[in-house]
Amino acid sequence: MHDESCELCGSAREAKLREAGHRIEMLTNIRRDGYHKMGVFSETEGEPVFSYTVGLFHTYEHPEVIIFGLEINAEFAVLHTVQELVANGMMFSHGDESFEVLDGTSVVFVDFSRVKYDEYLGQAENFYQSDDFPVLMLVWPDRDGVFPWSDGAADWLKRRQPALWSSVPPA
């Protein structure tokens, strides 16, 4: 997607990482596919797993996307669908609703809280060498279409998708 001279994903950075003994899978995936998927398993019982993209902003000038609370392979499939939509020209921003991402179920994109980047987006910060990139949290509803920020949302839904958005979307 970018040529070998790219500071973030080019051959010079790859060489530095190899020299330092680091894996280069993320760079390879970003160059080949336009993005990389990171899955994070919680070490604390009861905390949700989550996954996020690295490279969407670099490749497509689209915010990175983070998703919580599904099985990790399901999260990866959702992120892949988002990447395909973005690669085909779709752009998501705060408050956007989509029925295309999760098999006809409504999902909403909300701005992810920048104060949580260090805690949740370490590999993205490593790639960008800063926290200067936008991130959207993809939020999914329960079977009745209730989102975690809605009145009457079930506790399990709130636990699986922590309130890490900077603000809820307009109604």
Coordinates of N, CA and C in Angstrom, one line a residue, residues 1-140:
M1 N 0.8 -1.2 0.0 CA 0.0 0.0 0.0 C 0.9 1.3 0.0
H2 N 2.0 1.2 0.7 CA 2.9 2.3 0.7 C 4.3 1.8 0.1
D3 N 5.1 2.7 -0.4 CA 6.3 2.3 -1.0 C 7.4 2.1 0.1
E4 N 8.5 1.6 -0.3 CA 9.5 1.2 0.6 C 10.1 2.4 1.4
S5 N 9.9 3.6 1.0 CA 10.4 4.7 1.6 C 9.6 5.3 2.8
C6 N 8.4 4.7 2.9 CA 7.5 5.1 4.0 C 8.1 5.0 5.4
E7 N 8.1 6.1 6.1 CA 8.7 6.1 7.5 C 8.1 5.1 8.4
L8 N 6.8 4.9 8.3 CA 6.1 4.0 9.3 C 6.1 2.5 8.9
C9 N 6.0 2.3 7.6 CA 5.9 0.8 7.2 C 6.9 0.4 6.2
G10 N 7.9 1.3 5.9 CA 8.9 1.0 4.8 C 10.0 0.1 5.3
S11 N 10.9 -0.2 4.3 CA 12.0 -1.1 4.5 C 13.0 -0.6 5.6
A12 N 13.2 0.7 5.7 CA 14.2 1.2 6.8 C 13.6 0.8 8.2
R13 N 12.4 1.1 8.4 CA 11.8 0.7 9.7 C 11.8 -0.8 9.9
E14 N 11.5 -1.5 8.9 CA 11.5 -3.0 9.0 C 12.9 -3.5 9.4
A15 N 13.9 -2.9 8.8 CA 15.3 -3.3 9.1 C 15.7 -3.0 10.5
K16 N 15.2 -1.8 11.0 CA 15.5 -1.4 12.4 C 14.8 -2.4 13.4
L17 N 13.6 -2.7 13.1 CA 12.9 -3.7 14.0 C 13.5 -5.1 14.0
R18 N 13.9 -5.5 12.8 CA 14.6 -6.8 12.7 C 15.9 -6.8 13.5
E19 N 16.7 -5.7 13.3 CA 18.0 -5.6 14.0 C 17.8 -5.6 15.5
A20 N 16.7 -5.1 16.0 CA 16.4 -5.0 17.4 C 15.8 -6.3 17.9
G21 N 15.5 -7.3 17.0 CA 15.0 -8.6 17.4 C 13.5 -8.6 17.5
H22 N 12.8 -7.6 16.9 CA 11.3 -7.5 16.9 C 10.7 -8.2 15.7
R23 N 9.5 -8.7 15.9 CA 8.7 -9.3 14.8 C 8.2 -8.2 13.9
I24 N 8.0 -8.5 12.7 CA 7.6 -7.5 11.7 C 6.2 -7.9 11.1
E25 N 5.5 -8.8 11.7 CA 4.2 -9.2 11.2 C 3.3 -8.0 10.9
M26 N 3.2 -7.1 11.9 CA 2.3 -6.0 11.8 C 2.7 -5.1 10.5
L27 N 4.0 -4.8 10.3 CA 4.4 -4.0 9.2 C 4.0 -4.8 7.9
T28 N 4.3 -6.1 7.8 CA 4.0 -6.9 6.6 C 2.5 -6.8 6.3
N29 N 1.7 -7.0 7.3 CA 0.2 -7.0 7.1 C -0.3 -5.6 6.7
I30 N 0.3 -4.5 7.2 CA -0.1 -3.2 6.9 C 0.2 -2.9 5.4
R31 N 1.4 -3.3 5.0 CA 1.9 -3.1 3.6 C 1.0 -3.9 2.7
R32 N 0.7 -5.2 3.0 CA 0.0 -6.1 2.1 C -1.5 -5.8 2.1
D33 N -2.1 -5.7 3.4 CA -3.5 -5.6 3.5 C -4.1 -4.3 3.8
G34 N -3.2 -3.3 4.1 CA -3.7 -2.0 4.5 C -3.9 -1.8 6.0
Y35 N -3.8 -2.9 6.7 CA -4.1 -2.8 8.2 C -3.6 -4.1 8.9
H36 N -3.6 -4.1 10.2 CA -3.3 -5.3 11.0 C -4.3 -5.3 12.1
K37 N -4.7 -6.6 12.5 CA -5.6 -6.7 13.6 C -4.9 -7.2 14.8
M38 N -5.2 -6.5 16.0 CA -4.6 -6.9 17.3 C -5.7 -7.4 18.1
G39 N -5.5 -8.6 18.7 CA -6.5 -9.2 19.6 C -5.9 -9.2 21.0
V40 N -6.6 -8.7 22.0 CA -6.1 -8.6 23.4 C -7.0 -9.5 24.3
F41 N -6.4 -10.4 24.9 CA -7.1 -11.2 25.9 C -6.9 -10.7 27.3
S42 N -7.9 -10.6 28.1 CA -7.7 -10.0 29.4 C -7.1 -11.0 30.4
E43 N -6.2 -10.5 31.2 CA -5.5 -11.3 32.2 C -6.4 -11.3 33.5
T44 N -7.3 -10.4 33.6 CA -8.2 -10.3 34.7 C -9.6 -10.9 34.4
E45 N -10.0 -11.8 35.3 CA -11.3 -12.5 35.0 C -12.4 -11.4 35.0
G46 N -13.3 -11.6 34.1 CA -14.4 -10.7 34.0 C -14.2 -9.5 33.1
E47 N -12.9 -9.2 32.8 CA -12.7 -8.1 31.8 C -12.9 -8.6 30.4
P48 N -13.5 -7.8 29.5 CA -13.7 -8.2 28.2 C -12.5 -8.3 27.3
V49 N -12.5 -9.2 26.4 CA -11.5 -9.2 25.4 C -11.8 -8.1 24.4
F50 N -10.8 -7.6 23.7 CA -11.1 -6.6 22.7 C -10.1 -6.7 21.5
S51 N -10.4 -6.1 20.4 CA -9.5 -6.2 19.3 C -9.6 -4.8 18.6
Y52 N -8.5 -4.5 17.9 CA -8.4 -3.2 17.2 C -7.6 -3.2 16.0
T53 N -7.8 -2.3 15.1 CA -7.0 -2.2 13.9 C -5.7 -1.3 14.1
V54 N -4.7 -1.6 13.4 CA -3.6 -0.7 13.3 C -3.3 -0.5 11.8
G55 N -3.3 0.7 11.3 CA -3.0 0.9 9.9 C -4.1 1.6 9.1
L56 N -5.3 1.5 9.5 CA -6.4 2.1 8.8 C -6.2 3.6 8.5
F57 N -5.7 4.3 9.6 CA -5.4 5.7 9.5 C -4.3 6.0 8.5
H58 N -3.2 5.2 8.6 CA -2.1 5.3 7.8 C -2.4 5.0 6.3
T59 N -3.1 4.0 6.1 CA -3.4 3.6 4.7 C -4.6 4.3 4.0
Y60 N -5.6 4.5 4.8 CA -6.9 5.0 4.2 C -7.3 6.4 4.8
E61 N -6.5 6.9 5.7 CA -6.9 8.2 6.4 C -8.3 8.0 7.1
H62 N -8.5 6.9 7.6 CA -9.7 6.5 8.3 C -9.3 6.2 9.8
P63 N -10.1 6.6 10.8 CA -9.8 6.3 12.1 C -9.6 4.8 12.4
E64 N -8.7 4.4 13.3 CA -8.6 3.0 13.7 C -9.9 2.7 14.4
V65 N -10.2 1.4 14.5 CA -11.4 0.9 15.1 C -11.1 -0.1 16.2
I66 N -11.8 0.0 17.3 CA -11.6 -0.9 18.4 C -13.0 -1.5 18.7
I67 N -13.1 -2.8 19.1 CA -14.3 -3.4 19.4 C -14.1 -4.3 20.6
F68 N -15.1 -4.3 21.5 CA -15.0 -5.1 22.8 C -16.2 -6.1 22.8
G69 N -15.9 -7.2 23.6 CA -17.0 -8.0 24.2 C -17.5 -9.2 23.3
L70 N -16.9 -9.4 22.1 CA -17.3 -10.5 21.4 C -16.2 -11.6 21.5
E71 N -16.4 -12.7 20.9 CA -15.3 -13.7 20.8 C -14.3 -13.2 19.9
I72 N -13.0 -13.4 20.1 CA -11.9 -12.8 19.4 C -12.0 -13.0 17.9
N73 N -12.4 -14.2 17.5 CA -12.5 -14.4 16.0 C -13.6 -13.6 15.4
A74 N -14.7 -13.5 16.2 CA -15.8 -12.6 15.7 C -15.4 -11.2 15.6
E75 N -14.6 -10.7 16.6 CA -14.1 -9.3 16.5 C -13.2 -9.2 15.3
F76 N -12.4 -10.1 15.0 CA -11.5 -10.1 13.8 C -12.3 -10.0 12.6
A77 N -13.4 -10.8 12.5 CA -14.2 -10.8 11.3 C -14.9 -9.4 11.1
V78 N -15.4 -8.9 12.2 CA -16.0 -7.5 12.1 C -15.0 -6.5 11.7
L79 N -13.8 -6.5 12.2 CA -12.7 -5.6 11.8 C -12.4 -5.7 10.4
H80 N -12.3 -7.0 9.9 CA -12.1 -7.2 8.5 C -13.2 -6.6 7.6
T81 N -14.4 -6.8 8.0 CA -15.5 -6.2 7.3 C -15.4 -4.7 7.2
V82 N -15.0 -4.1 8.3 CA -14.8 -2.6 8.4 C -13.8 -2.2 7.4
Q83 N -12.6 -3.0 7.4 CA -11.5 -2.7 6.5 C -12.0 -2.8 5.1
E84 N -12.7 -3.8 4.7 CA -13.2 -3.9 3.3 C -14.1 -2.8 2.9
L85 N -15.0 -2.4 3.8 CA -15.8 -1.2 3.5 C -15.0 0.1 3.3
V86 N -14.1 0.3 4.2 CA -13.2 1.5 4.1 C -12.4 1.4 2.9
A87 N -11.8 0.3 2.5 CA -11.0 0.1 1.3 C -11.9 0.4 0.1
N88 N -13.1 0.2 0.2 CA -14.1 0.5 -1.0 C -14.7 1.9 -0.9
G89 N -14.1 2.8 0.0 CA -14.5 4.2 0.0 C -15.4 4.6 1.1
M90 N -15.9 3.7 2.0 CA -16.8 4.1 3.0 C -16.0 4.7 4.2
M91 N -16.5 5.8 4.8 CA -15.8 6.4 5.9 C -16.8 6.5 7.0
F92 N -16.4 6.1 8.2 CA -17.2 6.2 9.4 C -16.7 7.3 10.3
S93 N -17.6 7.9 11.0 CA -17.2 8.9 12.0 C -18.1 8.8 13.2
H94 N -17.9 9.7 14.2 CA -18.6 9.6 15.5 C -20.1 9.7 15.2
G95 N -20.9 8.8 15.8 CA -22.3 8.8 15.7 C -22.9 8.0 14.5
D96 N -22.0 7.6 13.6 CA -22.5 6.9 12.4 C -23.0 5.5 12.8
E97 N -24.1 5.2 12.2 CA -24.8 3.9 12.4 C -24.6 3.1 11.1
S98 N -24.3 1.8 11.2 CA -24.2 1.0 10.0 C -24.8 -0.4 10.2
F99 N -25.5 -0.9 9.2 CA -26.1 -2.2 9.2 C -25.3 -3.2 8.3
E100 N -24.2 -2.6 7.7 CA -23.3 -3.5 6.8 C -22.2 -4.2 7.5
V101 N -21.9 -3.8 8.8 CA -20.7 -4.4 9.5 C -21.0 -5.7 10.1
L102 N -22.2 -5.8 10.7 CA -22.5 -7.0 11.6 C -23.8 -7.7 11.1
D103 N -23.7 -8.3 9.9 CA -24.8 -9.1 9.4 C -26.2 -8.5 9.6
G104 N -26.4 -7.2 9.2 CA -27.7 -6.6 9.2 C -28.1 -6.0 10.6
T105 N -27.3 -6.2 11.6 CA -27.5 -5.7 12.9 C -26.9 -4.3 13.0
S106 N -27.6 -3.3 13.6 CA -27.1 -2.0 13.7 C -25.9 -1.9 14.6
V107 N -24.9 -1.2 14.2 CA -23.7 -0.9 15.1 C -23.5 0.6 15.0
V108 N -22.9 1.2 16.0 CA -22.7 2.6 16.1 C -21.2 2.8 16.3
F109 N -20.6 3.8 15.6 CA -19.3 4.2 15.8 C -19.2 5.4 16.7
V110 N -18.4 5.4 17.8 CA -18.3 6.5 18.6 C -16.8 6.8 18.8
D111 N -16.4 8.1 19.1 CA -15.0 8.4 19.3 C -14.5 7.7 20.6
F112 N -13.4 7.1 20.5 CA -12.8 6.4 21.6 C -12.0 7.4 22.4
S113 N -12.1 7.4 23.7 CA -11.5 8.3 24.6 C -10.0 8.3 24.5
R114 N -9.4 9.5 24.1 CA -8.0 9.6 23.9 C -7.2 9.3 25.2
V115 N -7.8 9.6 26.4 CA -7.1 9.3 27.6 C -6.9 7.8 27.9
K116 N -7.5 7.0 27.1 CA -7.4 5.5 27.2 C -6.5 4.9 26.2
Y117 N -5.9 5.7 25.3 CA -5.0 5.1 24.3 C -3.9 4.3 24.9
D118 N -3.2 4.8 25.9 CA -2.0 4.1 26.5 C -2.5 2.8 27.1
E119 N -3.6 2.7 27.7 CA -4.1 1.5 28.3 C -4.5 0.4 27.3
Y120 N -5.1 0.9 26.2 CA -5.7 -0.1 25.2 C -5.1 -0.2 23.9
L121 N -4.3 0.8 23.4 CA -3.8 0.8 22.1 C -2.3 0.9 21.9
G122 N -1.6 0.1 22.8 CA -0.2 0.1 22.8 C 0.5 -0.2 21.5
Q123 N 0.0 -1.2 20.8 CA 0.7 -1.5 19.5 C 0.4 -0.4 18.4
A124 N -0.7 0.2 18.5 CA -1.0 1.3 17.5 C -0.1 2.5 17.8
E125 N 0.1 2.8 19.1 CA 1.0 3.9 19.5 C 2.4 3.5 19.1
N126 N 2.8 2.3 19.2 CA 4.1 1.8 18.8 C 4.3 2.1 17.3
F127 N 3.3 1.7 16.5 CA 3.3 1.8 15.0 C 3.4 3.3 14.7
Y128 N 2.5 4.1 15.2 CA 2.5 5.5 14.8 C 3.6 6.3 15.5
Q129 N 4.2 5.8 16.5 CA 5.3 6.4 17.3 C 4.7 7.6 18.0
S130 N 3.4 7.6 18.3 CA 2.8 8.7 19.0 C 1.3 8.3 19.3
D131 N 0.5 9.2 19.9 CA -0.9 8.9 20.1 C -1.7 9.9 19.2
D132 N -1.1 10.3 18.1 CA -1.7 11.3 17.2 C -2.4 10.6 16.0
F133 N -3.5 9.9 16.4 CA -4.3 9.2 15.4 C -5.7 9.0 16.0
P134 N -6.7 9.1 15.1 CA -8.1 9.0 15.7 C -8.5 7.5 15.8
V135 N -9.4 7.2 16.7 CA -9.9 5.9 17.0 C -11.4 6.0 17.2
L136 N -12.1 5.1 16.6 CA -13.6 4.9 16.8 C -13.8 3.6 17.5
M137 N -14.7 3.6 18.4 CA -15.1 2.4 19.1 C -16.4 1.9 18.4
L138 N -16.4 0.7 17.9 CA -17.6 0.1 17.3 C -18.4 -0.6 18.4
V139 N -19.6 -0.1 18.6 CA -20.5 -0.6 19.7 C -21.7 -1.3 19.1
W140 N -21.9 -2.5 19.6 CA -23.0 -3.3 19.1 C -24.1 -3.4 20.2

